[in-house]
Amino acid sequence: MQDLHTALAAAGRPRRVLHWLTRSGVAALLSQLAACEEQLTHQQLEDLPNTPSTRYIRDVLVAAAVLPVRDERLEGLPRWADALLSHAPAHHRHLATPFTHWYLLHRIRRAHRDRPLRVSTESVMRSKLRRALELLGWLDETGISLGQLTQSALEGWLEQGPANRRDVRAFITWARSRRLIGDLTIPLAAVPAPSIFTTEGEQADQLHRCLTDDAMPIDVRTAGALTLLFGLQPTRLLELTVHDLVDGETSAALNLDGHRIPLPPKVARLVRALRDRCQERWQLDQTASTIPWLFPGQEPARPLGAIYLSLKLRQHGITPRAGRNSARLALTADLPASVLADFTGTSISNATRWTGYARRDWFDYIASRTQI
C-alpha cells in the first residue's frame, strides 16, 4: 500500500486522482487491499470485482513496478470465460470447461508467449466458446445428444444461422479428438468477395478532408488518413504508440511490425500533431500506464476500442470499411501478400485473396458496379 500511495501521490494530475478517490466503491476497495497481510499479487486483484477502479489500481501498481507487466487482454480471457460458463447448464459446463481451459486457452497462450494478443484474435476466441455453447443448447432443444450428432444435422444447423457459426469448428475438432462425436467436419465456406468500395473521387474527397479540415478531431483525421492511404484495420491502428512515428530531419515514417512506411508530408504533420498531444497526456498519466498509445482510451493503460474508433470515423463522414477496401486493392499492385498482411494487420490468407482480386482486374469490376 505504501508503493500505491507513493505512485498516486506522484501523479501528474492530482485533481484527477483526488476525484477518483471519491468515487463509489474506491474507499472499500482500498480498505480490502490494506487488509492484505501478504505481498499484493495479480491473483489477489483477480479475486476482486472487475471494475474500472480495480483495473486502475492494477495499472498503477504495474506502472510503479509493484506488480509485473502482463498481457491484460490475454489474462482477462479466463475470467471472462468462467463468467460465461457460470450461466450455462451443468451438463454444458462439463464439456465446455475442459474445451475452454485445456484447448482454447492453452493454444492461445502457447501462440502468444512472445507477442501480445490482438483484439481480433481475442474476438475469435470468444466466438469459438459462444458457438460451442450455442450448439450444445440447440442439441438440447432438438433432443439429440452430442454423440448422436450427424454430419447432415450439423450442416443444417450451420446453414440456419449466421456465418460465425462456423467458429464451432474448434469445438468439433476437440470433441472428435476425444471421441465424443463421430467423424464430423465443418465444411469450409467460400469467403465472399469484398463488395463495398469508395469511388476514386470519394476516396480523394475523404482524404482531403482528413488532411485539411481543422474542425475534425485530430485523432479522427489521423486515423482516417492512415486508413484511406494504407488500408489499416482499426485494431492495427490502435496498436500504434507514439514511438512508432520515426521522425527524421527531412522525412517521417511509421513503424508497422518492423516495416518503415514513409509518410507523405501532410500525413506526417497529422501524425506528429497527434503524437505530441498524446505524449503530453501520457506524461501526466504515467502513474497508470507504461505504454504511450497513439490513440489512447479513457483508461490510460488501454487504447481506444476498435468499434468506437470506427463509429467516430463514420460520424465525421469517413467510411472506414469502404475506404480500407479501396486502399488495399491499390496496395496489392505493389506489395506481396506477406508484406500486405503485416502492413495492414490482416491474415496472410486474406492478403493472398486480395492479391488474387487485383490479378483479376478488380478495378474493372469496381467500375462496373459504380455504373449500375
PDB file of C-alpha atoms in Angstrom, residues 255-370:
ATOM      1  CA  ASN A 255       6.846   1.633 -37.962  1.00  0.00           C
ATOM      2  CA  LEU A 256       4.400  -1.193 -38.687  1.00  0.00           C
ATOM      3  CA  ASP A 257       5.635  -4.579 -37.452  1.00  0.00           C
ATOM      4  CA  GLY A 258       9.199  -3.756 -38.449  1.00  0.00           C
ATOM      5  CA  HIS A 259       8.254  -2.208 -41.795  1.00  0.00           C
ATOM      6  CA  ARG A 260       9.050   1.500 -42.016  1.00  0.00           C
ATOM      7  CA  ILE A 261       6.389   3.097 -44.159  1.00  0.00           C
ATOM      8  CA  PRO A 262       7.314   6.574 -45.476  1.00  0.00           C
ATOM      9  CA  LEU A 263       4.598   9.126 -44.763  1.00  0.00           C
ATOM     10  CA  PRO A 264       3.616  11.898 -47.181  1.00  0.00           C
ATOM     11  CA  PRO A 265       4.446  15.319 -45.653  1.00  0.00           C
ATOM     12  CA  LYS A 266       0.841  16.284 -44.897  1.00  0.00           C
ATOM     13  CA  VAL A 267       0.113  12.926 -43.267  1.00  0.00           C
ATOM     14  CA  ALA A 268       3.350  13.169 -41.291  1.00  0.00           C
ATOM     15  CA  ARG A 269       2.237  16.542 -39.904  1.00  0.00           C
ATOM     16  CA  LEU A 270      -1.035  14.986 -38.750  1.00  0.00           C
ATOM     17  CA  VAL A 271       0.678  12.073 -37.030  1.00  0.00           C
ATOM     18  CA  ARG A 272       3.199  14.428 -35.398  1.00  0.00           C
ATOM     19  CA  ALA A 273       0.411  16.631 -34.036  1.00  0.00           C
ATOM     20  CA  LEU A 274      -1.413  13.614 -32.598  1.00  0.00           C
ATOM     21  CA  ARG A 275       1.833  12.191 -31.207  1.00  0.00           C
ATOM     22  CA  ASP A 276       2.716  15.427 -29.438  1.00  0.00           C
ATOM     23  CA  ARG A 277      -0.730  15.697 -27.880  1.00  0.00           C
ATOM     24  CA  CYS A 278      -0.734  12.061 -26.738  1.00  0.00           C
ATOM     25  CA  GLN A 279       2.819  12.286 -25.456  1.00  0.00           C
ATOM     26  CA  GLU A 280       1.856  15.266 -23.320  1.00  0.00           C
ATOM     27  CA  ARG A 281      -1.150  13.390 -21.972  1.00  0.00           C
ATOM     28  CA  TRP A 282       0.953  10.308 -21.283  1.00  0.00           C
ATOM     29  CA  GLN A 283       3.447  12.360 -19.284  1.00  0.00           C
ATOM     30  CA  LEU A 284       0.566  13.145 -16.938  1.00  0.00           C
ATOM     31  CA  ASP A 285      -0.830   9.591 -16.986  1.00  0.00           C
ATOM     32  CA  GLN A 286       2.368   7.591 -16.472  1.00  0.00           C
ATOM     33  CA  THR A 287       1.164   6.768 -12.977  1.00  0.00           C
ATOM     34  CA  ALA A 288      -1.233   4.255 -14.535  1.00  0.00           C
ATOM     35  CA  SER A 289       0.273   3.476 -17.931  1.00  0.00           C
ATOM     36  CA  THR A 290       3.517   2.029 -19.216  1.00  0.00           C
ATOM     37  CA  ILE A 291       2.554   2.425 -22.906  1.00  0.00           C
ATOM     38  CA  PRO A 292       2.129   5.805 -24.639  1.00  0.00           C
ATOM     39  CA  TRP A 293      -0.700   4.910 -27.029  1.00  0.00           C
ATOM     40  CA  LEU A 294      -1.165   6.977 -30.179  1.00  0.00           C
ATOM     41  CA  PHE A 295      -4.937   6.512 -29.793  1.00  0.00           C
ATOM     42  CA  PRO A 296      -5.407   6.360 -26.005  1.00  0.00           C
ATOM     43  CA  GLY A 297      -8.704   5.376 -24.434  1.00  0.00           C
ATOM     44  CA  GLN A 298     -10.424   6.593 -21.292  1.00  0.00           C
ATOM     45  CA  GLU A 299      -8.325   4.267 -19.153  1.00  0.00           C
ATOM     46  CA  PRO A 300      -4.689   5.404 -19.528  1.00  0.00           C
ATOM     47  CA  ALA A 301      -3.305   1.869 -19.903  1.00  0.00           C
ATOM     48  CA  ARG A 302      -5.606   0.958 -22.795  1.00  0.00           C
ATOM     49  CA  PRO A 303      -6.153   2.320 -26.302  1.00  0.00           C
ATOM     50  CA  LEU A 304      -9.498   3.287 -27.773  1.00  0.00           C
ATOM     51  CA  GLY A 305     -11.896   0.492 -28.656  1.00  0.00           C
ATOM     52  CA  ALA A 306     -11.978  -0.506 -32.330  1.00  0.00           C
ATOM     53  CA  ILE A 307     -15.764  -0.200 -32.553  1.00  0.00           C
ATOM     54  CA  TYR A 308     -15.679   3.259 -31.003  1.00  0.00           C
ATOM     55  CA  LEU A 309     -12.971   4.426 -33.404  1.00  0.00           C
ATOM     56  CA  SER A 310     -14.953   3.198 -36.420  1.00  0.00           C
ATOM     57  CA  LEU A 311     -18.047   4.960 -35.093  1.00  0.00           C
ATOM     58  CA  LYS A 312     -16.130   8.228 -34.702  1.00  0.00           C
ATOM     59  CA  LEU A 313     -14.884   7.980 -38.277  1.00  0.00           C
ATOM     60  CA  ARG A 314     -18.382   7.402 -39.637  1.00  0.00           C
ATOM     61  CA  GLN A 315     -19.776  10.273 -37.590  1.00  0.00           C
ATOM     62  CA  HIS A 316     -17.370  12.582 -39.434  1.00  0.00           C
ATOM     63  CA  GLY A 317     -18.186  11.271 -42.898  1.00  0.00           C
ATOM     64  CA  ILE A 318     -15.277   8.814 -43.242  1.00  0.00           C
ATOM     65  CA  THR A 319     -16.287   5.351 -44.460  1.00  0.00           C
ATOM     66  CA  PRO A 320     -13.620   3.116 -42.885  1.00  0.00           C
ATOM     67  CA  ARG A 321     -14.594  -0.219 -44.409  1.00  0.00           C
ATOM     68  CA  ALA A 322     -15.120   1.023 -47.966  1.00  0.00           C
ATOM     69  CA  GLY A 323     -12.051   3.253 -47.815  1.00  0.00           C
ATOM     70  CA  ARG A 324      -9.931   0.453 -46.379  1.00  0.00           C
ATOM     71  CA  ASN A 325     -11.025  -1.920 -49.149  1.00  0.00           C
ATOM     72  CA  SER A 326     -10.161   0.576 -51.881  1.00  0.00           C
ATOM     73  CA  ALA A 327      -6.769   1.301 -50.310  1.00  0.00           C
ATOM     74  CA  ARG A 328      -5.917  -2.391 -50.021  1.00  0.00           C
ATOM     75  CA  LEU A 329      -6.807  -3.005 -53.617  1.00  0.00           C
ATOM     76  CA  ALA A 330      -4.397  -0.261 -54.677  1.00  0.00           C
ATOM     77  CA  LEU A 331      -1.646  -1.634 -52.394  1.00  0.00           C
ATOM     78  CA  THR A 332      -1.804  -5.144 -53.850  1.00  0.00           C
ATOM     79  CA  ALA A 333      -0.253  -3.832 -57.062  1.00  0.00           C
ATOM     80  CA  ASP A 334       2.979  -3.011 -55.191  1.00  0.00           C
ATOM     81  CA  LEU A 335       3.168  -5.348 -52.186  1.00  0.00           C
ATOM     82  CA  PRO A 336       3.462  -9.154 -51.921  1.00  0.00           C
ATOM     83  CA  ALA A 337       0.824 -10.871 -49.815  1.00  0.00           C
ATOM     84  CA  SER A 338       3.170 -11.483 -46.850  1.00  0.00           C
ATOM     85  CA  VAL A 339       4.061  -7.794 -46.561  1.00  0.00           C
ATOM     86  CA  LEU A 340       0.450  -6.724 -47.121  1.00  0.00           C
ATOM     87  CA  ALA A 341      -0.616  -8.960 -44.215  1.00  0.00           C
ATOM     88  CA  ASP A 342       1.906  -7.432 -41.794  1.00  0.00           C
ATOM     89  CA  PHE A 343       1.312  -3.973 -43.167  1.00  0.00           C
ATOM     90  CA  THR A 344      -2.467  -3.890 -42.822  1.00  0.00           C
ATOM     91  CA  GLY A 345      -2.908  -6.197 -39.818  1.00  0.00           C
ATOM     92  CA  THR A 346      -4.850  -8.849 -41.712  1.00  0.00           C
ATOM     93  CA  SER A 347      -4.159 -12.581 -42.057  1.00  0.00           C
ATOM     94  CA  ILE A 348      -1.859 -13.979 -44.740  1.00  0.00           C
ATOM     95  CA  SER A 349      -4.784 -15.897 -46.275  1.00  0.00           C
ATOM     96  CA  ASN A 350      -6.829 -12.708 -46.510  1.00  0.00           C
ATOM     97  CA  ALA A 351      -3.882 -10.818 -48.018  1.00  0.00           C
ATOM     98  CA  THR A 352      -3.430 -13.597 -50.583  1.00  0.00           C
ATOM     99  CA  ARG A 353      -7.080 -13.273 -51.568  1.00  0.00           C
ATOM    100  CA  TRP A 354      -6.635  -9.531 -52.076  1.00  0.00           C
ATOM    101  CA  THR A 355      -3.684 -10.211 -54.353  1.00  0.00           C
ATOM    102  CA  GLY A 356      -5.931 -12.534 -56.341  1.00  0.00           C
ATOM    103  CA  TYR A 357      -8.609  -9.869 -56.632  1.00  0.00           C
ATOM    104  CA  ALA A 358      -6.115  -7.443 -58.132  1.00  0.00           C
ATOM    105  CA  ARG A 359      -4.924 -10.040 -60.654  1.00  0.00           C
ATOM    106  CA  ARG A 360      -8.491 -10.493 -61.867  1.00  0.00           C
ATOM    107  CA  ASP A 361      -8.678  -6.863 -62.973  1.00  0.00           C
ATOM    108  CA  TRP A 362     -10.771  -5.988 -59.945  1.00  0.00           C
ATOM    109  CA  PHE A 363     -10.647  -2.324 -60.829  1.00  0.00           C
ATOM    110  CA  ASP A 364     -12.809  -3.089 -63.888  1.00  0.00           C
ATOM    111  CA  TYR A 365     -15.242  -4.888 -61.600  1.00  0.00           C
ATOM    112  CA  ILE A 366     -15.490  -1.874 -59.276  1.00  0.00           C
ATOM    113  CA  ALA A 367     -16.035   0.421 -62.236  1.00  0.00           C
ATOM    114  CA  SER A 368     -18.873  -1.760 -63.476  1.00  0.00           C
ATOM    115  CA  ARG A 369     -20.522  -1.718 -60.039  1.00  0.00           C
ATOM    116  CA  THR A 370     -20.434   2.076 -59.841  1.00  0.00           C
TER     117      THR A 370
END
